[in-house]
Amino acid sequence: MMTPTPLRRLAAAAAIALMPAAPLAAQETQPAVADDLVVTLLGTGTPTPRTRAFSSANLVQAGGLNLLFDAGRGASMRVAQAGLVTGQIDATFLTNFHSDHVNGLADMFLTSYITVPYVGGRKTPFQLYGPFGTQKLADGILMAHQWDIDTRIVDEKTPEEAVKIEVHEAEEGVVFDENGVKVTVFPVHHGENITNAVGYRIDYKGKSVLISGDTTFDRNVMKFGKDTDLLIHEVGMATEEMAQNPATPRVLAHHTSPEDVGRVFTEADPDFAVYSHMVLMGNPPIEELMARTRTTYDGPLVIGRDLMRFVVSDRGTSMLVLDE
């Protein structure tokens, strides 16, 4: 497992502001070791184009594997900033098909088979996991980029196996079990008229993380997130002014309010809770987001940002922010 350098510890004052209820289990950050479960937030944003908050993506490293959960806008660039090349991603898992979760997927696939090792170097099929409909998405990517595929095979001798996408569709149960890393998928409710939305739980040597994906208040998240080390959850809220916009209720109906996320955190009782993929319409102040969450949850909580990393080890959990 690669441990990128340089790293800088999150400022103590910021850490206190984000975690008013409890400190991290391990105050002194230690280098990741083989038995650690390492989670890096690659994209904490939404469809809104923002250079400091790319669209949804998370990197989970354990057992010598690099697993990508969602591939939103800019995923390949954040992977590079996390110290990897795209060809080192062993499998990609999708939570749903909204654009901000998949609009970097083609880039991850296409760039990872470029034969130059410091760019891609993947020689085997691209492993893609997701809810039902993932195969259709993969077929569309292959169709759209057939020219690139054919040209690189002939011109750059790209292995034909590398330009294939091997799809695994499932919405419940264990979908991945390699090198001691187990990934369990479960359905979530992303709102009316939306199907094929899932969350994931990742377990490795007694350590665990749950990624909610896009969801409204859903007891499956509490069930599968029970007693995890990290529970990463989305959230949606708006300013009073933005709430008057006709589009706002439609958007927020597909996400979870801060109060309801707090209920999820309280019931699941993870060692550490993290907000990521924050739908903050009208840019409400973070203080309001925290205050509303604190009406139903008083445990450890961090507001996620791109390139924030959590190392879950036998020593506890430590947090870093990678240099951008």
Short mmCIF file of C-alpha atoms in Angstrom, two decimals:
data_model
loop_
_atom_site.label_atom_id
_atom_site.label_comp_id
_atom_site.label_asym_id
_atom_site.label_seq_id
_atom_site.Cartn_x
_atom_site.Cartn_y
_atom_site.Cartn_z
CA MET A 1 0.00 0.00 0.00
CA MET A 2 1.39 3.40 -0.92
CA THR A 3 1.54 6.13 1.71
CA PRO A 4 1.74 9.46 -0.13
CA THR A 5 4.05 12.20 0.97
CA PRO A 6 4.14 14.92 2.00
CA LEU A 7 1.35 14.92 4.59
CA ARG A 8 0.30 17.75 6.86
CA ARG A 9 -1.68 17.31 10.04
CA LEU A 10 -4.97 19.16 10.20
CA ALA A 11 -4.57 22.29 12.32
CA ALA A 12 -5.45 21.69 15.94
CA ALA A 13 -7.91 24.58 16.09
CA ALA A 14 -9.77 23.31 13.04
CA ALA A 15 -9.89 19.81 14.48
CA ILE A 16 -11.43 21.11 17.69
CA ALA A 17 -14.02 23.11 15.76
CA LEU A 18 -15.04 20.12 13.70
CA MET A 19 -15.07 17.65 16.57
CA PRO A 20 -16.59 19.41 19.57
CA ALA A 21 -17.76 16.24 21.28
CA ALA A 22 -14.69 13.99 21.28
CA PRO A 23 -11.07 13.79 20.10
CA LEU A 24 -9.68 11.27 17.65
CA ALA A 25 -8.79 7.94 19.15
CA ALA A 26 -5.15 8.42 18.14
CA GLN A 27 -3.95 12.00 18.50
CA GLU A 28 -0.48 11.32 17.11
CA THR A 29 -0.69 10.35 13.46
CA GLN A 30 1.31 7.24 12.60
CA PRO A 31 2.30 5.95 9.15
CA ALA A 32 -0.14 3.45 7.66
CA VAL A 33 0.92 -0.19 7.98
CA ALA A 34 -0.22 -3.41 6.33
CA ASP A 35 -3.04 -4.11 8.78
CA ASP A 36 -4.53 -0.61 8.57
CA LEU A 37 -7.71 0.42 6.76
CA VAL A 38 -7.09 3.75 5.03
CA VAL A 39 -9.91 5.93 3.68
CA THR A 40 -9.31 9.07 1.61
CA LEU A 41 -12.11 11.44 0.62
CA LEU A 42 -11.34 12.23 -3.02
CA GLY A 43 -14.51 14.13 -3.83
CA THR A 44 -16.86 15.60 -1.22
CA GLY A 45 -18.87 17.80 -3.58
CA THR A 46 -21.90 17.66 -5.83
CA PRO A 47 -22.67 18.45 -9.51
CA THR A 48 -21.65 22.07 -8.79
CA PRO A 49 -18.26 22.67 -10.48
CA ARG A 50 -15.87 23.51 -7.64
CA THR A 51 -12.11 23.04 -7.71
CA ARG A 52 -11.90 22.46 -3.95
CA ALA A 53 -14.80 20.00 -3.78
CA PHE A 54 -14.80 17.57 -6.70
CA SER A 55 -17.76 15.27 -7.28
CA SER A 56 -18.31 12.10 -5.28
CA ALA A 57 -15.37 9.70 -4.91
CA ASN A 58 -13.70 7.84 -2.05
CA LEU A 59 -10.55 5.73 -1.96
CA VAL A 60 -10.34 2.74 0.41
CA GLN A 61 -6.98 1.00 0.82
CA ALA A 62 -6.58 -2.28 2.70
CA GLY A 63 -4.95 -5.64 2.20
CA GLY A 64 -2.72 -4.22 -0.51
CA LEU A 65 -5.78 -3.24 -2.56
CA ASN A 66 -6.91 0.17 -3.84
CA LEU A 67 -10.69 0.38 -4.11
CA LEU A 68 -12.54 3.37 -5.55
CA PHE A 69 -16.11 4.13 -4.46
CA ASP A 70 -17.81 6.36 -7.04
CA ALA A 71 -15.98 8.16 -9.81
CA GLY A 72 -17.33 11.67 -10.03
CA ARG A 73 -15.78 14.65 -11.77
CA GLY A 74 -12.02 14.82 -11.23
CA ALA A 75 -11.63 11.34 -9.72
CA SER A 76 -8.49 10.58 -11.73
CA MET A 77 -6.81 13.80 -10.59
CA ARG A 78 -7.62 13.16 -6.94
CA VAL A 79 -6.32 9.59 -7.30
CA ALA A 80 -3.03 11.08 -8.48
CA GLN A 81 -2.99 13.51 -5.57
CA ALA A 82 -3.51 10.55 -3.23
CA GLY A 83 -0.25 9.08 -4.52
CA LEU A 84 -1.51 6.54 -7.04
CA VAL A 85 -1.89 6.23 -10.79
CA THR A 86 -5.23 5.20 -12.27
CA GLY A 87 -3.90 1.80 -13.27
CA GLN A 88 -3.37 0.94 -9.61
CA ILE A 89 -7.08 0.99 -8.81
CA ASP A 90 -8.08 -2.65 -8.35
CA ALA A 91 -11.86 -2.18 -8.49
CA THR A 92 -14.42 0.61 -8.76
CA PHE A 93 -17.79 0.55 -6.98
CA LEU A 94 -20.75 2.78 -7.90
CA THR A 95 -23.46 3.87 -5.48
CA ASN A 96 -25.86 5.27 -8.11
CA PHE A 97 -25.95 6.65 -11.64
CA HIS A 98 -26.39 10.36 -11.04
CA SER A 99 -23.86 12.30 -13.08
CA ASP A 100 -21.82 13.49 -10.12
CA HIS A 101 -21.07 9.88 -9.19
CA VAL A 102 -20.11 8.61 -12.64
CA ASN A 103 -18.92 11.51 -14.81
CA GLY A 104 -15.30 10.65 -14.06
CA LEU A 105 -15.76 6.94 -14.72
CA ALA A 106 -14.86 7.01 -18.41
CA ASP A 107 -11.69 8.94 -17.54
CA MET A 108 -10.73 6.34 -14.92
CA PHE A 109 -11.27 3.53 -17.42
CA LEU A 110 -9.59 5.17 -20.41
CA THR A 111 -6.60 6.63 -18.58
CA SER A 112 -5.87 3.47 -16.61
CA TYR A 113 -5.13 1.39 -19.74
CA ILE A 114 -2.65 3.86 -21.23
CA THR A 115 0.52 1.80 -21.39
CA VAL A 116 2.81 4.40 -19.82
CA PRO A 117 3.16 3.09 -16.25
CA TYR A 118 3.23 6.48 -14.53
CA VAL A 119 -0.14 7.28 -16.15
CA GLY A 120 -2.03 4.00 -16.27
CA GLY A 121 -0.44 0.65 -16.95
CA ARG A 122 -3.47 -1.57 -16.32
CA LYS A 123 -3.23 -4.82 -18.31
CA THR A 124 -6.32 -6.64 -17.08
CA PRO A 125 -10.07 -5.86 -17.42
CA PHE A 126 -11.41 -2.84 -15.54
CA GLN A 127 -13.36 -4.23 -12.57
CA LEU A 128 -16.65 -2.36 -12.10
CA TYR A 129 -19.22 -3.06 -9.38
CA GLY A 130 -22.58 -1.39 -9.00
CA PRO A 131 -26.36 -1.69 -8.84
CA PHE A 132 -28.43 -3.12 -11.66
CA GLY A 133 -27.88 -0.94 -14.73
CA THR A 134 -24.09 -0.85 -14.39
CA GLN A 135 -23.66 -3.10 -17.42
CA LYS A 136 -25.67 -0.68 -19.56
CA LEU A 137 -23.48 2.19 -18.39
CA ALA A 138 -20.31 0.21 -19.17
CA ASP A 139 -21.59 -0.68 -22.64
CA GLY A 140 -22.23 3.00 -23.31
CA ILE A 141 -18.69 3.95 -22.28
CA LEU A 142 -17.23 1.34 -24.58
CA MET A 143 -19.41 2.49 -27.46
CA ALA A 144 -18.62 6.17 -26.94
CA HIS A 145 -14.87 5.59 -26.81
CA GLN A 146 -14.43 2.82 -29.40
CA TRP A 147 -12.15 5.00 -31.50
CA ASP A 148 -9.73 5.51 -28.60
CA ILE A 149 -9.85 1.80 -27.77
CA ASP A 150 -9.16 0.65 -31.34
CA THR A 151 -6.47 3.23 -31.94
CA ARG A 152 -4.51 2.52 -28.78
CA ILE A 153 -4.59 -1.23 -29.42
CA VAL A 154 -3.07 -0.74 -32.88
CA ASP A 155 -0.88 2.29 -32.26
CA GLU A 156 0.33 1.77 -28.66
CA LYS A 157 -0.05 -2.02 -28.38
CA THR A 158 -2.50 -1.70 -25.49
CA PRO A 159 -3.44 -5.25 -24.37
CA GLU A 160 -6.93 -6.21 -25.55
CA GLU A 161 -7.76 -7.48 -22.06
CA ALA A 162 -7.10 -4.01 -20.66
CA VAL A 163 -9.80 -2.35 -22.77
CA LYS A 164 -12.53 -4.61 -21.39
CA ILE A 165 -14.88 -3.72 -18.54
CA GLU A 166 -15.85 -6.62 -16.31
CA VAL A 167 -19.15 -5.74 -14.64
CA HIS A 168 -20.53 -7.13 -11.38
CA GLU A 169 -24.12 -6.10 -10.64
CA ALA A 170 -25.68 -6.58 -7.21
CA GLU A 171 -27.71 -4.59 -4.70
CA GLU A 172 -27.48 -6.77 -1.60
CA GLY A 173 -24.90 -9.05 -0.05
CA VAL A 174 -21.14 -9.60 -0.21
CA VAL A 175 -19.91 -8.57 -3.67
CA PHE A 176 -16.15 -8.56 -3.12
CA ASP A 177 -13.92 -10.70 -0.88
CA GLU A 178 -10.18 -10.61 -1.59
CA ASN A 179 -7.00 -10.35 0.51
CA GLY A 180 -9.13 -10.23 3.65
CA VAL A 181 -11.11 -7.24 2.36
CA LYS A 182 -14.88 -7.80 2.29
CA VAL A 183 -17.28 -5.39 0.59
CA THR A 184 -21.00 -5.67 1.34
CA VAL A 185 -23.58 -3.78 -0.71
CA PHE A 186 -27.06 -2.83 0.52
CA PRO A 187 -29.96 -0.89 -1.03
CA VAL A 188 -30.80 2.66 0.09
CA HIS A 189 -33.76 4.93 -0.65
CA HIS A 190 -32.62 7.84 -2.79
CA GLY A 191 -36.13 9.27 -3.11
CA GLU A 192 -39.24 8.65 -5.16
CA ASN A 193 -38.76 7.74 -8.84
CA ILE A 194 -35.14 6.70 -8.24
CA THR A 195 -34.09 3.07 -8.21
CA ASN A 196 -30.71 1.36 -8.19
CA ALA A 197 -29.10 3.28 -5.34
CA VAL A 198 -26.84 1.47 -2.86
CA GLY A 199 -24.40 1.94 -0.02
CA TYR A 200 -21.33 -0.11 0.89
CA ARG A 201 -19.70 -1.48 4.02
CA ILE A 202 -16.02 -2.43 3.87
CA ASP A 203 -14.49 -4.76 6.48
CA TYR A 204 -10.83 -5.63 6.98
CA LYS A 205 -9.20 -7.35 9.96
CA GLY A 206 -11.75 -6.12 12.47
CA LYS A 207 -11.85 -2.60 11.04
CA SER A 208 -14.78 -1.19 9.09
CA VAL A 209 -16.12 1.77 7.14
CA LEU A 210 -19.56 2.47 5.72
CA ILE A 211 -20.25 4.74 2.73
CA SER A 212 -23.92 5.70 2.58
CA GLY A 213 -24.07 6.82 -1.05
CA ASP A 214 -26.97 9.12 -1.93
CA THR A 215 -29.88 8.39 0.36
CA THR A 216 -32.77 9.76 2.34
CA PHE A 217 -33.18 8.65 5.96
CA ASP A 218 -32.72 4.88 5.68
CA ARG A 219 -32.54 2.27 8.41
CA ASN A 220 -30.30 0.11 6.23
CA VAL A 221 -27.55 2.63 6.83
CA MET A 222 -28.02 2.24 10.58
CA LYS A 223 -28.14 -1.55 10.28
CA PHE A 224 -25.02 -1.97 8.18
CA GLY A 225 -23.21 0.94 9.81
CA LYS A 226 -23.66 -0.38 13.34
CA ASP A 227 -20.46 -0.10 15.37
CA THR A 228 -18.27 0.73 12.36
CA ASP A 229 -15.02 2.62 12.82
CA LEU A 230 -16.04 5.21 10.21
CA LEU A 231 -19.49 6.08 8.92
CA ILE A 232 -19.39 8.44 5.93
CA HIS A 233 -22.80 9.96 5.22
CA GLU A 234 -24.23 12.47 2.75
CA VAL A 235 -26.40 15.41 3.86
CA GLY A 236 -28.68 18.02 2.30
CA MET A 237 -29.86 21.44 3.51
CA ALA A 238 -30.62 24.92 2.17
CA THR A 239 -30.69 28.53 3.30
CA GLU A 240 -34.11 30.07 3.96
CA GLU A 241 -33.80 32.11 0.79
CA MET A 242 -32.83 29.11 -1.36
CA ALA A 243 -35.66 27.08 0.14
CA GLN A 244 -38.09 29.34 -1.73
CA ASN A 245 -36.71 28.19 -5.09
CA PRO A 246 -39.08 25.61 -6.65
CA ALA A 247 -36.16 23.29 -7.43
CA THR A 248 -34.94 23.10 -3.85
CA PRO A 249 -37.63 20.82 -2.34
CA ARG A 250 -37.22 18.43 -5.27
CA VAL A 251 -33.48 18.17 -4.66
CA LEU A 252 -33.66 17.88 -0.87
CA ALA A 253 -36.32 15.16 -1.16
CA HIS A 254 -33.50 12.90 -2.38
CA HIS A 255 -31.12 13.58 0.49
CA THR A 256 -30.99 13.37 4.28
CA SER A 257 -31.51 16.34 6.59
CA PRO A 258 -28.87 17.07 9.25
CA GLU A 259 -31.31 16.07 11.99
CA ASP A 260 -31.99 12.72 10.33
CA VAL A 261 -28.31 12.08 9.68
CA GLY A 262 -27.78 12.71 13.38
CA ARG A 263 -30.35 10.04 14.14
CA VAL A 264 -28.49 7.63 11.87
CA PHE A 265 -25.19 8.40 13.59
CA THR A 266 -26.71 8.00 17.04
CA GLU A 267 -28.34 4.65 16.25
CA ALA A 268 -25.36 3.23 14.33
CA ASP A 269 -22.93 4.53 16.95
CA PRO A 270 -19.76 4.51 14.84
CA ASP A 271 -16.43 5.35 16.43
CA PHE A 272 -16.24 8.28 14.04
CA ALA A 273 -18.80 10.04 11.83
CA VAL A 274 -17.94 11.99 8.68
CA TYR A 275 -19.98 14.26 6.45
CA SER A 276 -19.18 13.99 2.75
CA HIS A 277 -21.12 14.69 -0.45
CA MET A 278 -22.78 17.70 1.13
CA VAL A 279 -25.67 19.23 -0.81
CA LEU A 280 -25.60 22.72 0.71
CA MET A 281 -27.99 24.81 -1.38
CA GLY A 282 -27.39 28.54 -1.13
CA ASN A 283 -24.20 27.93 0.87
CA PRO A 284 -25.64 27.76 4.40
CA PRO A 285 -22.98 28.20 7.10
CA ILE A 286 -21.23 25.07 8.32
CA GLU A 287 -22.03 26.17 11.87
CA GLU A 288 -25.72 25.73 11.07
CA LEU A 289 -25.11 22.28 9.63
CA MET A 290 -23.29 21.27 12.80
CA ALA A 291 -25.88 22.85 15.09
CA ARG A 292 -28.76 21.03 13.41
CA THR A 293 -26.87 17.74 13.53
CA ARG A 294 -26.11 18.23 17.22
CA THR A 295 -29.81 18.28 18.05
CA THR A 296 -29.83 14.50 17.48
CA TYR A 297 -26.16 13.42 17.75
CA ASP A 298 -23.39 14.28 20.19
CA GLY A 299 -20.59 11.96 19.07
CA PRO A 300 -17.35 12.55 17.11
CA LEU A 301 -18.06 14.27 13.79
CA VAL A 302 -15.94 15.77 11.03
CA ILE A 303 -16.98 17.91 8.06
CA GLY A 304 -15.24 16.19 5.18
CA ARG A 305 -13.09 17.93 2.63
CA ASP A 306 -11.29 16.69 -0.45
CA LEU A 307 -8.04 14.84 0.30
CA MET A 308 -8.91 14.26 3.95
CA ARG A 309 -7.56 10.88 5.01
CA PHE A 310 -8.46 8.58 7.89
CA VAL A 311 -6.16 5.78 9.02
CA VAL A 312 -7.99 3.12 11.04
CA SER A 313 -5.47 1.00 12.88
CA ASP A 314 -5.07 -1.10 15.99
CA ARG A 315 -3.84 2.11 17.64
CA GLY A 316 -7.10 3.94 16.91
CA THR A 317 -8.12 6.36 14.16
CA SER A 318 -6.03 9.28 12.96
CA MET A 319 -6.85 12.01 10.48
CA LEU A 320 -4.68 13.86 7.98
CA VAL A 321 -5.18 16.23 5.08
CA LEU A 322 -3.01 15.53 2.05
CA ASP A 323 -1.23 18.47 0.47
CA GLU A 324 -3.12 19.67 -2.61
#
